[in-house]
Short mmCIF file of C-alpha atoms in Angstrom, two decimals:
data_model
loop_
_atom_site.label_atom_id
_atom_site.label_comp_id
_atom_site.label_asym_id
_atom_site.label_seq_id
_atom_site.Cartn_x
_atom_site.Cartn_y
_atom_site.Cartn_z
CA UNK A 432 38.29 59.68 -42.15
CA UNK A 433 40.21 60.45 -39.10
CA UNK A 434 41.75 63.57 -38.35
CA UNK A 435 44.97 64.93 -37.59
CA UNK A 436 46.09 63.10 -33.91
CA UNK A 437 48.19 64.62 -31.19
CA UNK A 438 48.94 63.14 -27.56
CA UNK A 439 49.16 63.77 -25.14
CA UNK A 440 46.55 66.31 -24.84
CA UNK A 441 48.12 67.90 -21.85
CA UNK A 442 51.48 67.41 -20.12
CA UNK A 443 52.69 68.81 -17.51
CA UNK A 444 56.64 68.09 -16.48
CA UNK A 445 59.37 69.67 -14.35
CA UNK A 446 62.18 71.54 -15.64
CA UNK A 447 64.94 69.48 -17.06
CA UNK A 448 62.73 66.77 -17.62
CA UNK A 449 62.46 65.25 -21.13
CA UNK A 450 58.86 65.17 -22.99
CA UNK A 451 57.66 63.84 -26.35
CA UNK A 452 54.87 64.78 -28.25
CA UNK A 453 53.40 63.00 -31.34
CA UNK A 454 51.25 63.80 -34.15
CA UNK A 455 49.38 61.55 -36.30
CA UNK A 456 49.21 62.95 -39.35
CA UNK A 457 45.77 62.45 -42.01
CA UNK A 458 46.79 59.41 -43.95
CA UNK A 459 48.41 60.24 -47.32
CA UNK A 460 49.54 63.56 -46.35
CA UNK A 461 53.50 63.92 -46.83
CA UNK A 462 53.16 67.44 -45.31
CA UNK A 463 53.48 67.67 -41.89
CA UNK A 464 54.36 70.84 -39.72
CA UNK A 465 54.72 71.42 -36.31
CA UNK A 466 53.07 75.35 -34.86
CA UNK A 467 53.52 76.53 -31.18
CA UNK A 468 51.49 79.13 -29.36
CA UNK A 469 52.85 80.46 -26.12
CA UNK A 470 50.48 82.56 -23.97
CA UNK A 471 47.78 83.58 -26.36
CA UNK A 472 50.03 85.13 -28.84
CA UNK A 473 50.71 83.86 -32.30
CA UNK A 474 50.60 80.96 -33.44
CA UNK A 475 54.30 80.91 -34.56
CA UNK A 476 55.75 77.87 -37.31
CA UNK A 477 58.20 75.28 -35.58
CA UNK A 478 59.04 73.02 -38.76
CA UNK A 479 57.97 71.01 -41.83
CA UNK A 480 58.26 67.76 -43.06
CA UNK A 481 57.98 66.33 -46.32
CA UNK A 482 57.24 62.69 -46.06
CA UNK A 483 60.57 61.82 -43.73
CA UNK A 484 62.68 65.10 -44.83
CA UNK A 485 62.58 68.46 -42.74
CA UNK A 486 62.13 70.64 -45.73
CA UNK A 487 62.29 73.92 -43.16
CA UNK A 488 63.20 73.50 -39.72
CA UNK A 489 63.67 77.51 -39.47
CA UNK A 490 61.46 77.94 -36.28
CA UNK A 491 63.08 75.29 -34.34
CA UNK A 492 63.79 77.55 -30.93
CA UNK A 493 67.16 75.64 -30.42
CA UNK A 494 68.68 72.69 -29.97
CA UNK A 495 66.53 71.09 -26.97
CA UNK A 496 63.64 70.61 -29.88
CA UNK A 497 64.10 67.57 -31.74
CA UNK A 498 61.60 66.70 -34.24
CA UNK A 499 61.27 62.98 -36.02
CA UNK A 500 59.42 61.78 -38.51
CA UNK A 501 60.56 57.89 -39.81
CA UNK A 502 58.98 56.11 -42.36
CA UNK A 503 56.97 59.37 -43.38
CA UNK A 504 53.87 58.42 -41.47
CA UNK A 505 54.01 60.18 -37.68
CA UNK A 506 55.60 63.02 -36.20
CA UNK A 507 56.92 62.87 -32.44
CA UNK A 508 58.68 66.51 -31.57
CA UNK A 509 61.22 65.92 -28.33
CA UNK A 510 61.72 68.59 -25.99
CA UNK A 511 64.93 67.62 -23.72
CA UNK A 512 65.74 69.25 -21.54
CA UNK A 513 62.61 71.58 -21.19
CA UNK A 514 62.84 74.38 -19.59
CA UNK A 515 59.84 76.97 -18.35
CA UNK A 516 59.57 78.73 -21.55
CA UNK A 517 58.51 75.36 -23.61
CA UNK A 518 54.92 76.20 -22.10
CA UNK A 519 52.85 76.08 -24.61
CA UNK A 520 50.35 74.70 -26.78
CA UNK A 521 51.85 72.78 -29.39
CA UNK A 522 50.47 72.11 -32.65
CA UNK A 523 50.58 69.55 -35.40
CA UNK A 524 48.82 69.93 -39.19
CA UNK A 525 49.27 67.99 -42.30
CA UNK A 526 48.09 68.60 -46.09
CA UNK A 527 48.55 66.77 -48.86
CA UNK A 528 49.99 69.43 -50.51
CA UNK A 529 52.84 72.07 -49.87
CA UNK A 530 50.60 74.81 -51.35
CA UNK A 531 47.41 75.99 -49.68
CA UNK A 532 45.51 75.35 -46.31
CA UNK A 533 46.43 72.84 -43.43
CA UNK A 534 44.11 70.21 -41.37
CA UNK A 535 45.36 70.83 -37.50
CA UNK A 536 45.67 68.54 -34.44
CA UNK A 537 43.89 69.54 -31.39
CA UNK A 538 47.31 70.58 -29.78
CA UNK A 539 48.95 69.50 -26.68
CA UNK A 540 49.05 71.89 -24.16
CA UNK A 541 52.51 71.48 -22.16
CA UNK A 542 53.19 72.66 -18.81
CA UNK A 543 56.78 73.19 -17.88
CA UNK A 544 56.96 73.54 -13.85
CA UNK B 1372 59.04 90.95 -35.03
CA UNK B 1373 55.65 90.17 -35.99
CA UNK B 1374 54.78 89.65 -39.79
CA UNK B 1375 50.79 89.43 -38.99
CA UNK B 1376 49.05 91.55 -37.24
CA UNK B 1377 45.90 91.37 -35.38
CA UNK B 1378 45.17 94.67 -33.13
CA UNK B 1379 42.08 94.06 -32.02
CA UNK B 1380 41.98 90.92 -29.46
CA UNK B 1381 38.16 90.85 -28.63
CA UNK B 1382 34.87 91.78 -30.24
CA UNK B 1383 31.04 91.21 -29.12
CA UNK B 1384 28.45 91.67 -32.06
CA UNK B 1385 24.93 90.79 -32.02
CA UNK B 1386 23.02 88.03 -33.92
CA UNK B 1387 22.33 88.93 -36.89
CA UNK B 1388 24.47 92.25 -37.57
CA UNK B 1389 27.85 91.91 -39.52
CA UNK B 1390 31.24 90.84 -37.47
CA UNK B 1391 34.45 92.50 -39.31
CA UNK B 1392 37.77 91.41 -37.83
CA UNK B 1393 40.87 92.94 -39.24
CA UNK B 1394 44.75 91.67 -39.46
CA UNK B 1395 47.73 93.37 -41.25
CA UNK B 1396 50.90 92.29 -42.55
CA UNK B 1397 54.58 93.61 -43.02
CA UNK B 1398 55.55 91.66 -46.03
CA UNK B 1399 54.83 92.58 -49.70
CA UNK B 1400 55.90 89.04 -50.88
CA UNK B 1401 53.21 86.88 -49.33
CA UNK B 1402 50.53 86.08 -51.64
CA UNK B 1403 48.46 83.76 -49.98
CA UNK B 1404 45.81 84.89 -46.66
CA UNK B 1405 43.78 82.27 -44.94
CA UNK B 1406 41.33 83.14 -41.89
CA UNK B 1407 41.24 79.94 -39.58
CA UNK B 1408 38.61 78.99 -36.78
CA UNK B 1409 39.23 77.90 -33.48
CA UNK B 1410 37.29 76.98 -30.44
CA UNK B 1411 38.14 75.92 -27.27
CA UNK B 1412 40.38 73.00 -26.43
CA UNK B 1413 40.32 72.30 -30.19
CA UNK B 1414 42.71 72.88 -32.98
CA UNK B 1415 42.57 75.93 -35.45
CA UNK B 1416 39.85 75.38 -38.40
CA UNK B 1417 40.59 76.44 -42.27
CA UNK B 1418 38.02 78.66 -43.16
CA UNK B 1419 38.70 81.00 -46.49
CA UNK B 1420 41.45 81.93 -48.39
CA UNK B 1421 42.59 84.54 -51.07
CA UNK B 1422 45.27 84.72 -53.44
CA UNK B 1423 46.71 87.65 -54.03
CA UNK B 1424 45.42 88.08 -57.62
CA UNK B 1425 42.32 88.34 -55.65
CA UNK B 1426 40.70 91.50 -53.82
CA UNK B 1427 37.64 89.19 -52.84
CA UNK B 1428 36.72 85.91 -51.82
CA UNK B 1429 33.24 84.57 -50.88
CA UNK B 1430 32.39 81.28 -49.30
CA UNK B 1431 28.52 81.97 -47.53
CA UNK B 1432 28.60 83.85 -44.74
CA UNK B 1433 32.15 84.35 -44.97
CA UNK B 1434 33.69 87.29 -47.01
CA UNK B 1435 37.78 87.64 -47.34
CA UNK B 1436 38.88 91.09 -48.87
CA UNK B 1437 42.76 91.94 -49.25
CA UNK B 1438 44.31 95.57 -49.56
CA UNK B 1439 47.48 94.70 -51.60
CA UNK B 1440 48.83 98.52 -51.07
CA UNK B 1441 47.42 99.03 -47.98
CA UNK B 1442 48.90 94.93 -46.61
CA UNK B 1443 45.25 94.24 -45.02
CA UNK B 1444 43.47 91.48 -44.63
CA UNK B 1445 39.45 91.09 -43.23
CA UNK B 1446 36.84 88.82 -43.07
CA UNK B 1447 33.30 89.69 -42.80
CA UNK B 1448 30.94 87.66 -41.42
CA UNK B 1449 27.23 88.13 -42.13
CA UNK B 1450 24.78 87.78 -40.59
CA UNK B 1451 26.58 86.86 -37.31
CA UNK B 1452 25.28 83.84 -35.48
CA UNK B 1453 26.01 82.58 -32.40
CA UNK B 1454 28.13 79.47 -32.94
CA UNK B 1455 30.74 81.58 -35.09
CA UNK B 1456 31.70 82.92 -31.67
CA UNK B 1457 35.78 81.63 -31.45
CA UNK B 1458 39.20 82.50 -31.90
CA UNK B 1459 39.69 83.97 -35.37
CA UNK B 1460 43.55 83.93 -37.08
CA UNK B 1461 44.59 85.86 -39.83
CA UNK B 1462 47.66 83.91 -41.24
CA UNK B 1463 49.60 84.80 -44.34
CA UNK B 1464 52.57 83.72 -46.18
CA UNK B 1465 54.11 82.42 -49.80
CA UNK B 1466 52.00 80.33 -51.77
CA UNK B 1467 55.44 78.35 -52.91
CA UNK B 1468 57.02 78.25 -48.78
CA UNK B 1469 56.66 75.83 -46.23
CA UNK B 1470 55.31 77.96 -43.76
CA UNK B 1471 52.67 80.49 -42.33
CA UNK B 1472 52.92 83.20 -40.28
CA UNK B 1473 49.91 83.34 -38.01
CA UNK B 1474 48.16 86.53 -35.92
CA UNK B 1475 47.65 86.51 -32.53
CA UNK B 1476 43.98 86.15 -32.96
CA UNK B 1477 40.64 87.88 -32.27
CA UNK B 1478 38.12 86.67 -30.42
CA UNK B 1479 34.79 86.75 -31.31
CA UNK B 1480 31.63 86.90 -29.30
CA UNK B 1481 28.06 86.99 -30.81
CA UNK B 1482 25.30 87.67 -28.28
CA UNK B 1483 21.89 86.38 -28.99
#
């Protein structure tokens, strides 16, 4: 069974420029959530899907981050315009349930310049 | 304004001995603690969890124990080999909420 899909594995844009990640999730799982970790600190919670809903889309830095996921199947997260504190390695997981442990992407490491 | 904390971001043990790596958190309400895995270049691994009706968890190698009163979290590793040298990430939060709040991580070098 495959795992939990993210590309691009690396990016690296200029400021202002527009980027989109996506996640594949593990089939079957209608939770999906998004993580970011910026400079070897925490890994810190961006949002969460359920199937196509954002249950929690607390983490969201602002309104430059725009996260979609139609039909309940992948995630792509939009950064426009992104500026030099995007850099980061982003992070996708899913689970099958909303309780309980998460399967994680390998992340995409993005390079704003 | 951290929730999780890990203050110790590196430790070397040697093969064989017992690896201990510690994390705290602020908040009385979470209830669920997982310890994740992560290597190089790859994502972050589940690798044990407690509830918090728990004070122990054992999966192995792998040991969780939680201090409700004292809000502290570790995992004990034993014996220590050298391919459980990573990235190790305390993470805690509500076992009914939609998200976890994650250390910064320790990492963790066995020498052979």
């Amino acid at each position: 069974e495959a795992g939990v899909t993210q590309f691009p594995s690396h990016s690296v844009i200029e400021k202002g420029q527009t980027v989109t990640l996506r996640c594949d999730p593990i089939s079957g799982h209608d939770n999906l959530y998004w993580y970011r970790r910026v400079m070897g600190k925490e890994i810190k919670f961006l949002l969460h899907f359920v199937k196509e809903s954002k249950q929690d889309e607390s983490g969201m830095p602002n309104n430059r981050f725009l996260a979609e996921r139609t039909g309940g199947t992948y995630s792509t997260l939009k950064v426009q315009p992104a500026e030099l504190e995007d850099s980061g390695v982003y992070f996708c997981a899913s689970s099958p349930r909303t309780r309980g442990s998460a399967f994680f992407g390998q992340g995409t490491r993005l390079t704003v310049v | 304004d951290q929730q999780v904390k890990q203050n110790s971001p590196s430790l070397s043990v040697q093969e064989g001995r017992i690896s201990i790596l510690n994390c705290d958190y602020t908040n009385s309400m979470f209830d669920y603690f997982l310890w994740y895995k992560k290597y190089p270049a790859e994502g972050p691994t589940f690798l044990i969890s407690i509830s918090s009706i728990k004070d122990k968890n054992e999966d192995g190698r792998f040991t969780v124990f939680l201090n409700k009163s004292a809000k502290h979290l570790s995992l004990h590793i034993v014996p220590s080999q050298p391919g459980d040298s990573a990235v190790y990430f305390c993470a805690t939060g509500s076992n009914t909420g939609n998200q976890f709040y994650f250390g910064t991580g320790t990492s963790l070098t066995v020498i052979p």
